[in-house]
Amino acid sequence: MKNHIKVGGADNKGNRIDVTNVYFEKNKKPWIGVMGEFHFARCKRENWNDVLCKMKAGGVTVVATYLFWIYHEEIEGQFDFTGDLDIRAFILECQKVGLETVIRIGPWAHGECRNGGFPDWLMEKPYALRDNNPEYMAKARIFYEKIFEQVKGLFYKDGGNIIGIQFENELV
């Protein structure tokens, strides 16, 4: 069955990724990506290429990666996307190696990260986390906006290799 959900799209060259109820399609041909997980922020930047090449050699076609909020905003209002935390450089390295990417932006990420990836300062707030209350949602929105600033132009529709985004993780 096709077009049962409205997902998929084309890049700026007319290449398409679409979804059926059984598989993905790339340019109208069945495609089942093999996804591997690589938490780039836990690895030295100079080792990213080596790890990504090994993943590709092992048959991986899509790399999923968490953005752990605790790493990128350790101090409230001070964001860090440099060095080993540079998501843009990581996505571009994936593209260079020939791998599609899915960014897992939380805000809760788990990944065996302290506080589920929440910054310590967020844990001290007087409102419920992982809830639709305005205070929490405002903080999550700022984090999302900062991520978007880093990855803008790298989405599939723009000719980039980001083919998906995962919000939240393990929400019960």
Short mmCIF file of N, CA and C in Angstrom, two decimals:
data_model
loop_
_atom_site.label_atom_id
_atom_site.label_comp_id
_atom_site.label_asym_id
_atom_site.label_seq_id
_atom_site.Cartn_x
_atom_site.Cartn_y
_atom_site.Cartn_z
N MET A 1 0.84 -1.16 0.00
CA MET A 1 0.00 0.00 0.00
C MET A 1 0.90 1.24 0.00
N LYS A 2 0.57 2.20 -0.84
CA LYS A 2 1.32 3.44 -0.91
C LYS A 2 0.44 4.62 -0.50
N ASN A 3 1.12 5.67 -0.05
CA ASN A 3 0.46 6.93 0.29
C ASN A 3 -0.55 6.79 1.42
N HIS A 4 -0.40 5.79 2.27
CA HIS A 4 -1.30 5.64 3.42
C HIS A 4 -0.92 6.59 4.55
N ILE A 5 0.32 7.02 4.55
CA ILE A 5 0.75 8.09 5.45
C ILE A 5 1.55 9.07 4.61
N LYS A 6 1.52 10.31 4.99
CA LYS A 6 2.17 11.34 4.20
C LYS A 6 3.60 11.57 4.71
N VAL A 7 4.50 10.68 4.32
CA VAL A 7 5.91 10.84 4.61
C VAL A 7 6.69 10.58 3.33
N GLY A 8 7.92 11.01 3.33
CA GLY A 8 8.75 10.87 2.15
C GLY A 8 8.87 12.22 1.45
N GLY A 9 9.64 12.22 0.38
CA GLY A 9 9.81 13.46 -0.36
C GLY A 9 10.99 13.37 -1.30
N ALA A 10 11.23 14.50 -1.96
CA ALA A 10 12.29 14.56 -2.96
C ALA A 10 13.39 15.50 -2.51
N ASP A 11 14.60 15.22 -3.02
CA ASP A 11 15.69 16.16 -2.78
C ASP A 11 15.68 17.21 -3.88
N ASN A 12 16.66 18.10 -3.87
CA ASN A 12 16.67 19.19 -4.84
C ASN A 12 17.09 18.76 -6.24
N LYS A 13 17.39 17.47 -6.42
CA LYS A 13 17.73 16.93 -7.74
C LYS A 13 16.61 16.04 -8.28
N GLY A 14 15.52 15.90 -7.52
CA GLY A 14 14.40 15.09 -7.95
C GLY A 14 14.44 13.65 -7.49
N ASN A 15 15.47 13.24 -6.74
CA ASN A 15 15.51 11.89 -6.17
C ASN A 15 14.48 11.82 -5.06
N ARG A 16 13.80 10.67 -4.94
CA ARG A 16 12.72 10.54 -3.97
C ARG A 16 12.99 9.41 -2.99
N ILE A 17 12.55 9.62 -1.78
CA ILE A 17 12.41 8.55 -0.79
C ILE A 17 10.94 8.56 -0.40
N ASP A 18 10.29 7.41 -0.53
CA ASP A 18 8.88 7.27 -0.17
C ASP A 18 8.71 6.05 0.74
N VAL A 19 7.52 5.93 1.30
CA VAL A 19 7.24 4.86 2.25
C VAL A 19 6.00 4.09 1.81
N THR A 20 6.10 2.78 1.82
CA THR A 20 4.93 1.93 1.64
C THR A 20 4.64 1.32 3.00
N ASN A 21 3.65 0.44 3.09
CA ASN A 21 3.38 -0.19 4.38
C ASN A 21 4.34 -1.34 4.64
N VAL A 22 5.26 -1.63 3.72
CA VAL A 22 6.20 -2.74 3.89
C VAL A 22 7.66 -2.29 3.84
N TYR A 23 7.97 -1.29 3.04
CA TYR A 23 9.36 -0.90 2.85
C TYR A 23 9.43 0.56 2.38
N PHE A 24 10.66 1.06 2.37
CA PHE A 24 10.94 2.36 1.79
C PHE A 24 11.17 2.17 0.29
N GLU A 25 11.02 3.26 -0.44
CA GLU A 25 11.38 3.26 -1.85
C GLU A 25 12.34 4.41 -2.10
N LYS A 26 13.37 4.13 -2.89
CA LYS A 26 14.26 5.17 -3.38
C LYS A 26 14.06 5.21 -4.88
N ASN A 27 13.60 6.35 -5.37
CA ASN A 27 13.33 6.51 -6.81
C ASN A 27 12.48 5.38 -7.36
N LYS A 28 11.42 5.07 -6.61
CA LYS A 28 10.39 4.08 -6.98
C LYS A 28 10.88 2.63 -6.96
N LYS A 29 12.05 2.40 -6.37
CA LYS A 29 12.55 1.03 -6.24
C LYS A 29 12.60 0.67 -4.76
N PRO A 30 12.19 -0.55 -4.39
CA PRO A 30 12.24 -0.95 -2.97
C PRO A 30 13.64 -0.75 -2.39
N TRP A 31 13.65 -0.22 -1.17
CA TRP A 31 14.92 0.04 -0.48
C TRP A 31 14.71 -0.21 1.00
N ILE A 32 15.52 -1.06 1.55
CA ILE A 32 15.50 -1.29 2.99
C ILE A 32 16.87 -0.90 3.52
N GLY A 33 16.90 0.24 4.17
CA GLY A 33 18.16 0.72 4.74
C GLY A 33 18.57 -0.13 5.92
N VAL A 34 19.85 -0.24 6.10
CA VAL A 34 20.41 -0.93 7.27
C VAL A 34 20.98 0.16 8.17
N MET A 35 20.35 0.32 9.34
CA MET A 35 20.74 1.42 10.22
C MET A 35 21.65 0.94 11.34
N GLY A 36 22.68 1.72 11.56
CA GLY A 36 23.58 1.51 12.69
C GLY A 36 23.63 2.76 13.53
N GLU A 37 23.91 2.57 14.80
CA GLU A 37 23.92 3.67 15.76
C GLU A 37 25.35 4.10 16.03
N PHE A 38 25.61 5.40 15.99
CA PHE A 38 26.93 5.94 16.32
C PHE A 38 26.73 7.25 17.06
N HIS A 39 27.11 7.28 18.31
CA HIS A 39 26.98 8.48 19.12
C HIS A 39 28.25 9.30 18.96
N PHE A 40 28.22 10.17 17.98
CA PHE A 40 29.41 10.92 17.57
C PHE A 40 30.06 11.69 18.71
N ALA A 41 29.27 12.22 19.63
CA ALA A 41 29.81 13.03 20.72
C ALA A 41 30.60 12.21 21.73
N ARG A 42 30.53 10.90 21.64
CA ARG A 42 31.28 10.02 22.54
C ARG A 42 32.58 9.52 21.91
N CYS A 43 32.89 10.07 20.76
CA CYS A 43 34.06 9.63 19.99
C CYS A 43 34.86 10.86 19.57
N LYS A 44 36.14 10.77 19.58
CA LYS A 44 36.97 11.88 19.12
C LYS A 44 36.69 12.15 17.64
N ARG A 45 36.58 13.39 17.31
CA ARG A 45 36.25 13.79 15.94
C ARG A 45 37.21 13.19 14.91
N GLU A 46 38.48 13.10 15.25
CA GLU A 46 39.45 12.57 14.30
C GLU A 46 39.23 11.08 14.00
N ASN A 47 38.39 10.42 14.80
CA ASN A 47 38.10 8.99 14.58
C ASN A 47 36.77 8.75 13.86
N TRP A 48 35.99 9.79 13.63
CA TRP A 48 34.67 9.62 13.01
C TRP A 48 34.76 8.92 11.66
N ASN A 49 35.66 9.38 10.80
CA ASN A 49 35.76 8.81 9.45
C ASN A 49 36.07 7.33 9.50
N ASP A 50 36.99 6.94 10.33
CA ASP A 50 37.38 5.53 10.44
C ASP A 50 36.19 4.68 10.87
N VAL A 51 35.47 5.13 11.89
CA VAL A 51 34.31 4.38 12.38
C VAL A 51 33.22 4.32 11.30
N LEU A 52 32.95 5.43 10.66
CA LEU A 52 31.91 5.47 9.62
C LEU A 52 32.27 4.57 8.44
N CYS A 53 33.53 4.55 8.05
CA CYS A 53 33.96 3.67 6.95
C CYS A 53 33.79 2.20 7.33
N LYS A 54 34.08 1.87 8.58
CA LYS A 54 33.89 0.49 9.05
C LYS A 54 32.41 0.12 9.05
N MET A 55 31.57 1.07 9.47
CA MET A 55 30.13 0.81 9.46
C MET A 55 29.65 0.55 8.03
N LYS A 56 30.09 1.40 7.11
CA LYS A 56 29.67 1.22 5.71
C LYS A 56 30.19 -0.11 5.16
N ALA A 57 31.44 -0.45 5.47
CA ALA A 57 32.01 -1.72 5.01
C ALA A 57 31.22 -2.90 5.57
N GLY A 58 30.62 -2.73 6.74
CA GLY A 58 29.82 -3.78 7.36
C GLY A 58 28.39 -3.84 6.84
N GLY A 59 28.03 -2.99 5.90
CA GLY A 59 26.70 -3.04 5.31
C GLY A 59 25.73 -1.99 5.80
N VAL A 60 26.16 -1.14 6.71
CA VAL A 60 25.28 -0.07 7.20
C VAL A 60 25.10 0.97 6.09
N THR A 61 23.87 1.43 5.91
CA THR A 61 23.58 2.47 4.91
C THR A 61 23.03 3.75 5.54
N VAL A 62 22.57 3.65 6.78
CA VAL A 62 22.00 4.79 7.50
C VAL A 62 22.59 4.82 8.90
N VAL A 63 23.08 5.99 9.31
CA VAL A 63 23.64 6.16 10.65
C VAL A 63 22.65 6.97 11.48
N ALA A 64 22.25 6.42 12.61
CA ALA A 64 21.43 7.16 13.57
C ALA A 64 22.35 7.68 14.66
N THR A 65 22.09 8.89 15.11
CA THR A 65 22.91 9.46 16.17
C THR A 65 22.07 10.32 17.10
N TYR A 66 22.34 10.18 18.39
CA TYR A 66 21.69 11.02 19.40
C TYR A 66 22.37 12.38 19.47
N LEU A 67 21.59 13.38 19.81
CA LEU A 67 22.13 14.64 20.28
C LEU A 67 21.76 14.73 21.75
N PHE A 68 22.72 14.46 22.59
CA PHE A 68 22.49 14.47 24.03
C PHE A 68 22.49 15.92 24.52
N TRP A 69 21.36 16.36 24.98
CA TRP A 69 21.19 17.75 25.44
C TRP A 69 22.22 18.08 26.51
N ILE A 70 22.49 17.14 27.39
CA ILE A 70 23.43 17.35 28.49
C ILE A 70 24.83 17.73 27.98
N TYR A 71 25.20 17.27 26.81
CA TYR A 71 26.51 17.60 26.23
C TYR A 71 26.51 18.98 25.56
N HIS A 72 25.38 19.35 24.98
CA HIS A 72 25.32 20.56 24.17
C HIS A 72 24.92 21.81 24.94
N GLU A 73 24.31 21.64 26.11
CA GLU A 73 23.94 22.80 26.94
C GLU A 73 24.19 22.44 28.41
N GLU A 74 25.44 22.21 28.71
CA GLU A 74 25.81 21.84 30.08
C GLU A 74 25.44 22.94 31.06
N ILE A 75 25.62 24.18 30.63
CA ILE A 75 25.24 25.35 31.42
C ILE A 75 24.06 26.00 30.70
N GLU A 76 23.00 26.26 31.44
CA GLU A 76 21.79 26.80 30.83
C GLU A 76 22.09 28.05 30.00
N GLY A 77 21.65 28.02 28.75
CA GLY A 77 21.82 29.15 27.85
C GLY A 77 23.14 29.19 27.11
N GLN A 78 24.06 28.27 27.43
CA GLN A 78 25.36 28.23 26.76
C GLN A 78 25.46 26.94 25.94
N PHE A 79 25.31 27.09 24.63
CA PHE A 79 25.30 25.93 23.74
C PHE A 79 26.67 25.68 23.15
N ASP A 80 27.01 24.41 22.98
CA ASP A 80 28.30 24.02 22.41
C ASP A 80 28.09 22.98 21.32
N PHE A 81 28.41 23.36 20.10
CA PHE A 81 28.37 22.45 18.96
C PHE A 81 29.73 22.49 18.26
N THR A 82 30.79 22.50 19.05
CA THR A 82 32.14 22.58 18.50
C THR A 82 32.90 21.28 18.76
N GLY A 83 34.03 21.12 18.09
CA GLY A 83 34.90 19.97 18.32
C GLY A 83 34.19 18.64 18.17
N ASP A 84 34.29 17.81 19.19
CA ASP A 84 33.66 16.48 19.17
C ASP A 84 32.13 16.57 19.24
N LEU A 85 31.59 17.75 19.49
CA LEU A 85 30.14 17.96 19.60
C LEU A 85 29.54 18.60 18.34
N ASP A 86 30.32 18.69 17.29
CA ASP A 86 29.92 19.40 16.07
C ASP A 86 29.04 18.51 15.20
N ILE A 87 27.73 18.63 15.37
CA ILE A 87 26.78 17.80 14.62
C ILE A 87 26.85 18.07 13.13
N ARG A 88 27.05 19.30 12.74
CA ARG A 88 27.14 19.61 11.31
C ARG A 88 28.33 18.89 10.68
N ALA A 89 29.48 18.98 11.31
CA ALA A 89 30.67 18.30 10.79
C ALA A 89 30.45 16.79 10.73
N PHE A 90 29.76 16.24 11.73
CA PHE A 90 29.49 14.80 11.73
C PHE A 90 28.59 14.41 10.57
N ILE A 91 27.51 15.15 10.36
CA ILE A 91 26.59 14.84 9.27
C ILE A 91 27.33 14.94 7.93
N LEU A 92 28.16 15.95 7.78
CA LEU A 92 28.93 16.10 6.54
C LEU A 92 29.93 14.96 6.36
N GLU A 93 30.49 14.46 7.45
CA GLU A 93 31.40 13.31 7.37
C GLU A 93 30.63 12.06 6.93
N CYS A 94 29.43 11.90 7.45
CA CYS A 94 28.57 10.79 7.00
C CYS A 94 28.31 10.90 5.51
N GLN A 95 28.00 12.09 5.07
CA GLN A 95 27.71 12.32 3.65
C GLN A 95 28.93 12.00 2.80
N LYS A 96 30.10 12.43 3.26
CA LYS A 96 31.35 12.16 2.53
C LYS A 96 31.59 10.66 2.36
N VAL A 97 31.24 9.90 3.40
CA VAL A 97 31.42 8.44 3.37
C VAL A 97 30.32 7.76 2.55
N GLY A 98 29.21 8.47 2.32
CA GLY A 98 28.11 7.92 1.54
C GLY A 98 27.02 7.29 2.39
N LEU A 99 26.82 7.84 3.59
CA LEU A 99 25.81 7.31 4.50
C LEU A 99 24.70 8.32 4.74
N GLU A 100 23.46 7.84 4.71
CA GLU A 100 22.31 8.65 5.10
C GLU A 100 22.33 8.77 6.63
N THR A 101 21.60 9.74 7.17
CA THR A 101 21.58 9.90 8.63
C THR A 101 20.16 10.12 9.14
N VAL A 102 19.97 9.71 10.38
CA VAL A 102 18.77 10.00 11.16
C VAL A 102 19.27 10.64 12.44
N ILE A 103 18.80 11.85 12.72
CA ILE A 103 19.22 12.50 13.96
C ILE A 103 18.15 12.26 15.02
N ARG A 104 18.60 11.85 16.17
CA ARG A 104 17.70 11.53 17.29
C ARG A 104 17.86 12.65 18.30
N ILE A 105 16.94 13.61 18.26
CA ILE A 105 17.13 14.88 18.95
C ILE A 105 16.44 14.97 20.31
N GLY A 106 15.87 13.89 20.77
CA GLY A 106 15.25 13.90 22.09
C GLY A 106 14.02 14.79 22.15
N PRO A 107 13.84 15.56 23.21
CA PRO A 107 14.86 16.00 24.15
C PRO A 107 15.38 14.90 25.10
N TRP A 108 14.53 13.96 25.47
CA TRP A 108 14.99 12.80 26.24
C TRP A 108 15.65 11.87 25.24
N ALA A 109 16.83 11.42 25.53
CA ALA A 109 17.53 10.58 24.58
C ALA A 109 17.90 9.22 25.14
N HIS A 110 18.04 9.11 26.42
CA HIS A 110 18.47 7.89 27.07
C HIS A 110 19.86 7.51 26.58
N GLY A 111 19.99 6.47 25.76
CA GLY A 111 21.30 6.08 25.27
C GLY A 111 22.30 5.84 26.37
N GLU A 112 21.81 5.36 27.53
CA GLU A 112 22.66 5.12 28.68
C GLU A 112 23.44 6.38 29.07
N CYS A 113 22.80 7.52 28.88
CA CYS A 113 23.39 8.80 29.26
C CYS A 113 22.73 9.28 30.55
N ARG A 114 23.53 9.85 31.44
CA ARG A 114 23.00 10.34 32.72
C ARG A 114 21.79 11.25 32.48
N ASN A 115 20.78 11.11 33.29
CA ASN A 115 19.54 11.90 33.23
C ASN A 115 18.80 11.72 31.90
N GLY A 116 19.07 10.64 31.19
CA GLY A 116 18.44 10.47 29.89
C GLY A 116 18.89 11.54 28.90
N GLY A 117 20.04 12.12 29.18
CA GLY A 117 20.57 13.18 28.32
C GLY A 117 20.13 14.57 28.73
N PHE A 118 19.26 14.67 29.73
CA PHE A 118 18.85 15.99 30.20
C PHE A 118 20.01 16.65 30.96
N PRO A 119 20.22 17.95 30.76
CA PRO A 119 21.23 18.66 31.53
C PRO A 119 20.87 18.68 33.02
N ASP A 120 21.87 18.72 33.87
CA ASP A 120 21.63 18.76 35.31
C ASP A 120 20.76 19.96 35.69
N TRP A 121 21.01 21.12 35.06
CA TRP A 121 20.23 22.31 35.40
C TRP A 121 18.74 22.12 35.10
N LEU A 122 18.42 21.35 34.05
CA LEU A 122 17.02 21.09 33.71
C LEU A 122 16.37 20.21 34.77
N MET A 123 17.14 19.27 35.29
CA MET A 123 16.61 18.35 36.30
C MET A 123 16.20 19.09 37.58
N GLU A 124 16.75 20.26 37.79
CA GLU A 124 16.46 21.04 39.00
C GLU A 124 15.27 21.98 38.84
N LYS A 125 14.69 22.02 37.66
CA LYS A 125 13.55 22.92 37.42
C LYS A 125 12.33 22.44 38.22
N PRO A 126 11.45 23.38 38.61
CA PRO A 126 10.30 23.03 39.45
C PRO A 126 9.09 22.50 38.67
N TYR A 127 9.26 22.19 37.41
CA TYR A 127 8.15 21.70 36.62
C TYR A 127 8.45 20.30 36.09
N ALA A 128 7.39 19.62 35.68
CA ALA A 128 7.52 18.26 35.18
C ALA A 128 8.25 18.25 33.83
N LEU A 129 9.14 17.27 33.69
CA LEU A 129 9.85 17.07 32.43
C LEU A 129 9.15 15.97 31.64
N ARG A 130 9.40 15.96 30.34
CA ARG A 130 8.74 15.00 29.44
C ARG A 130 7.23 15.14 29.55
N ASP A 131 6.80 16.37 29.55
CA ASP A 131 5.40 16.72 29.74
C ASP A 131 5.09 17.90 28.82
N ASN A 132 3.85 18.11 28.52
CA ASN A 132 3.48 19.19 27.62
C ASN A 132 3.32 20.54 28.31
N ASN A 133 3.85 20.69 29.52
CA ASN A 133 3.69 21.97 30.19
C ASN A 133 4.51 23.04 29.46
N PRO A 134 4.07 24.28 29.50
CA PRO A 134 4.70 25.36 28.72
C PRO A 134 6.16 25.61 29.07
N GLU A 135 6.53 25.49 30.34
CA GLU A 135 7.91 25.76 30.73
C GLU A 135 8.88 24.75 30.12
N TYR A 136 8.54 23.48 30.23
CA TYR A 136 9.39 22.43 29.65
C TYR A 136 9.43 22.53 28.13
N MET A 137 8.28 22.73 27.52
CA MET A 137 8.22 22.82 26.06
C MET A 137 9.03 24.02 25.55
N ALA A 138 9.05 25.11 26.28
CA ALA A 138 9.84 26.29 25.88
C ALA A 138 11.33 25.96 25.88
N LYS A 139 11.79 25.25 26.90
CA LYS A 139 13.22 24.85 26.95
C LYS A 139 13.55 23.87 25.83
N ALA A 140 12.67 22.91 25.58
CA ALA A 140 12.91 21.93 24.51
C ALA A 140 12.93 22.64 23.16
N ARG A 141 12.05 23.61 22.98
CA ARG A 141 11.99 24.35 21.71
C ARG A 141 13.31 25.08 21.44
N ILE A 142 13.87 25.68 22.47
CA ILE A 142 15.15 26.37 22.31
C ILE A 142 16.22 25.37 21.87
N PHE A 143 16.26 24.21 22.50
CA PHE A 143 17.23 23.17 22.13
C PHE A 143 17.02 22.76 20.66
N TYR A 144 15.79 22.54 20.27
CA TYR A 144 15.49 22.16 18.88
C TYR A 144 15.94 23.26 17.91
N GLU A 145 15.68 24.50 18.26
CA GLU A 145 16.08 25.61 17.39
C GLU A 145 17.58 25.66 17.22
N LYS A 146 18.31 25.42 18.30
CA LYS A 146 19.78 25.42 18.24
C LYS A 146 20.28 24.27 17.37
N ILE A 147 19.64 23.12 17.46
CA ILE A 147 20.01 21.99 16.60
C ILE A 147 19.75 22.36 15.15
N PHE A 148 18.58 22.94 14.86
CA PHE A 148 18.24 23.30 13.49
C PHE A 148 19.26 24.27 12.91
N GLU A 149 19.73 25.22 13.71
CA GLU A 149 20.75 26.16 13.23
C GLU A 149 21.99 25.40 12.74
N GLN A 150 22.30 24.29 13.40
CA GLN A 150 23.49 23.51 13.05
C GLN A 150 23.31 22.67 11.80
N VAL A 151 22.11 22.14 11.59
CA VAL A 151 21.91 21.17 10.50
C VAL A 151 21.14 21.75 9.30
N LYS A 152 20.80 23.01 9.36
CA LYS A 152 20.05 23.64 8.28
C LYS A 152 20.78 23.42 6.96
N GLY A 153 20.00 23.01 5.93
CA GLY A 153 20.57 22.77 4.61
C GLY A 153 21.09 21.36 4.40
N LEU A 154 21.09 20.54 5.45
CA LEU A 154 21.62 19.17 5.34
C LEU A 154 20.51 18.12 5.25
N PHE A 155 19.26 18.57 5.17
CA PHE A 155 18.14 17.64 5.06
C PHE A 155 18.03 17.12 3.63
N TYR A 156 17.46 15.96 3.49
CA TYR A 156 17.32 15.31 2.18
C TYR A 156 16.69 16.25 1.15
N LYS A 157 15.67 16.97 1.56
CA LYS A 157 14.96 17.87 0.64
C LYS A 157 15.89 18.96 0.09
N ASP A 158 16.98 19.23 0.82
CA ASP A 158 17.94 20.26 0.41
C ASP A 158 19.14 19.67 -0.33
N GLY A 159 19.12 18.36 -0.55
CA GLY A 159 20.27 17.70 -1.17
C GLY A 159 21.22 17.10 -0.16
N GLY A 160 20.85 17.17 1.11
CA GLY A 160 21.69 16.60 2.17
C GLY A 160 21.35 15.16 2.45
N ASN A 161 21.92 14.63 3.51
CA ASN A 161 21.78 13.20 3.82
C ASN A 161 20.97 12.92 5.08
N ILE A 162 20.34 13.92 5.68
CA ILE A 162 19.46 13.66 6.82
C ILE A 162 18.11 13.22 6.28
N ILE A 163 17.79 11.94 6.48
CA ILE A 163 16.53 11.41 5.94
C ILE A 163 15.46 11.25 7.01
N GLY A 164 15.81 11.49 8.26
CA GLY A 164 14.81 11.36 9.31
C GLY A 164 15.24 12.00 10.61
N ILE A 165 14.24 12.28 11.44
CA ILE A 165 14.46 12.84 12.77
C ILE A 165 13.61 12.03 13.73
N GLN A 166 14.20 11.66 14.85
CA GLN A 166 13.43 11.00 15.91
C GLN A 166 13.29 11.97 17.06
N PHE A 167 12.04 12.26 17.44
CA PHE A 167 11.74 13.05 18.61
C PHE A 167 11.51 12.09 19.77
N GLU A 168 11.96 12.52 20.95
CA GLU A 168 11.77 11.71 22.16
C GLU A 168 12.42 10.34 22.02
N ASN A 169 12.29 9.55 23.05
CA ASN A 169 12.84 8.20 23.04
C ASN A 169 12.26 7.46 24.24
N GLU A 170 11.76 6.28 23.99
CA GLU A 170 11.26 5.41 25.05
C GLU A 170 10.22 6.07 25.94
N LEU A 171 9.36 6.89 25.35
CA LEU A 171 8.30 7.54 26.11
C LEU A 171 7.18 6.54 26.35
N VAL A 172 6.84 6.35 27.61
CA VAL A 172 5.81 5.38 27.96
C VAL A 172 4.49 6.08 28.14
#
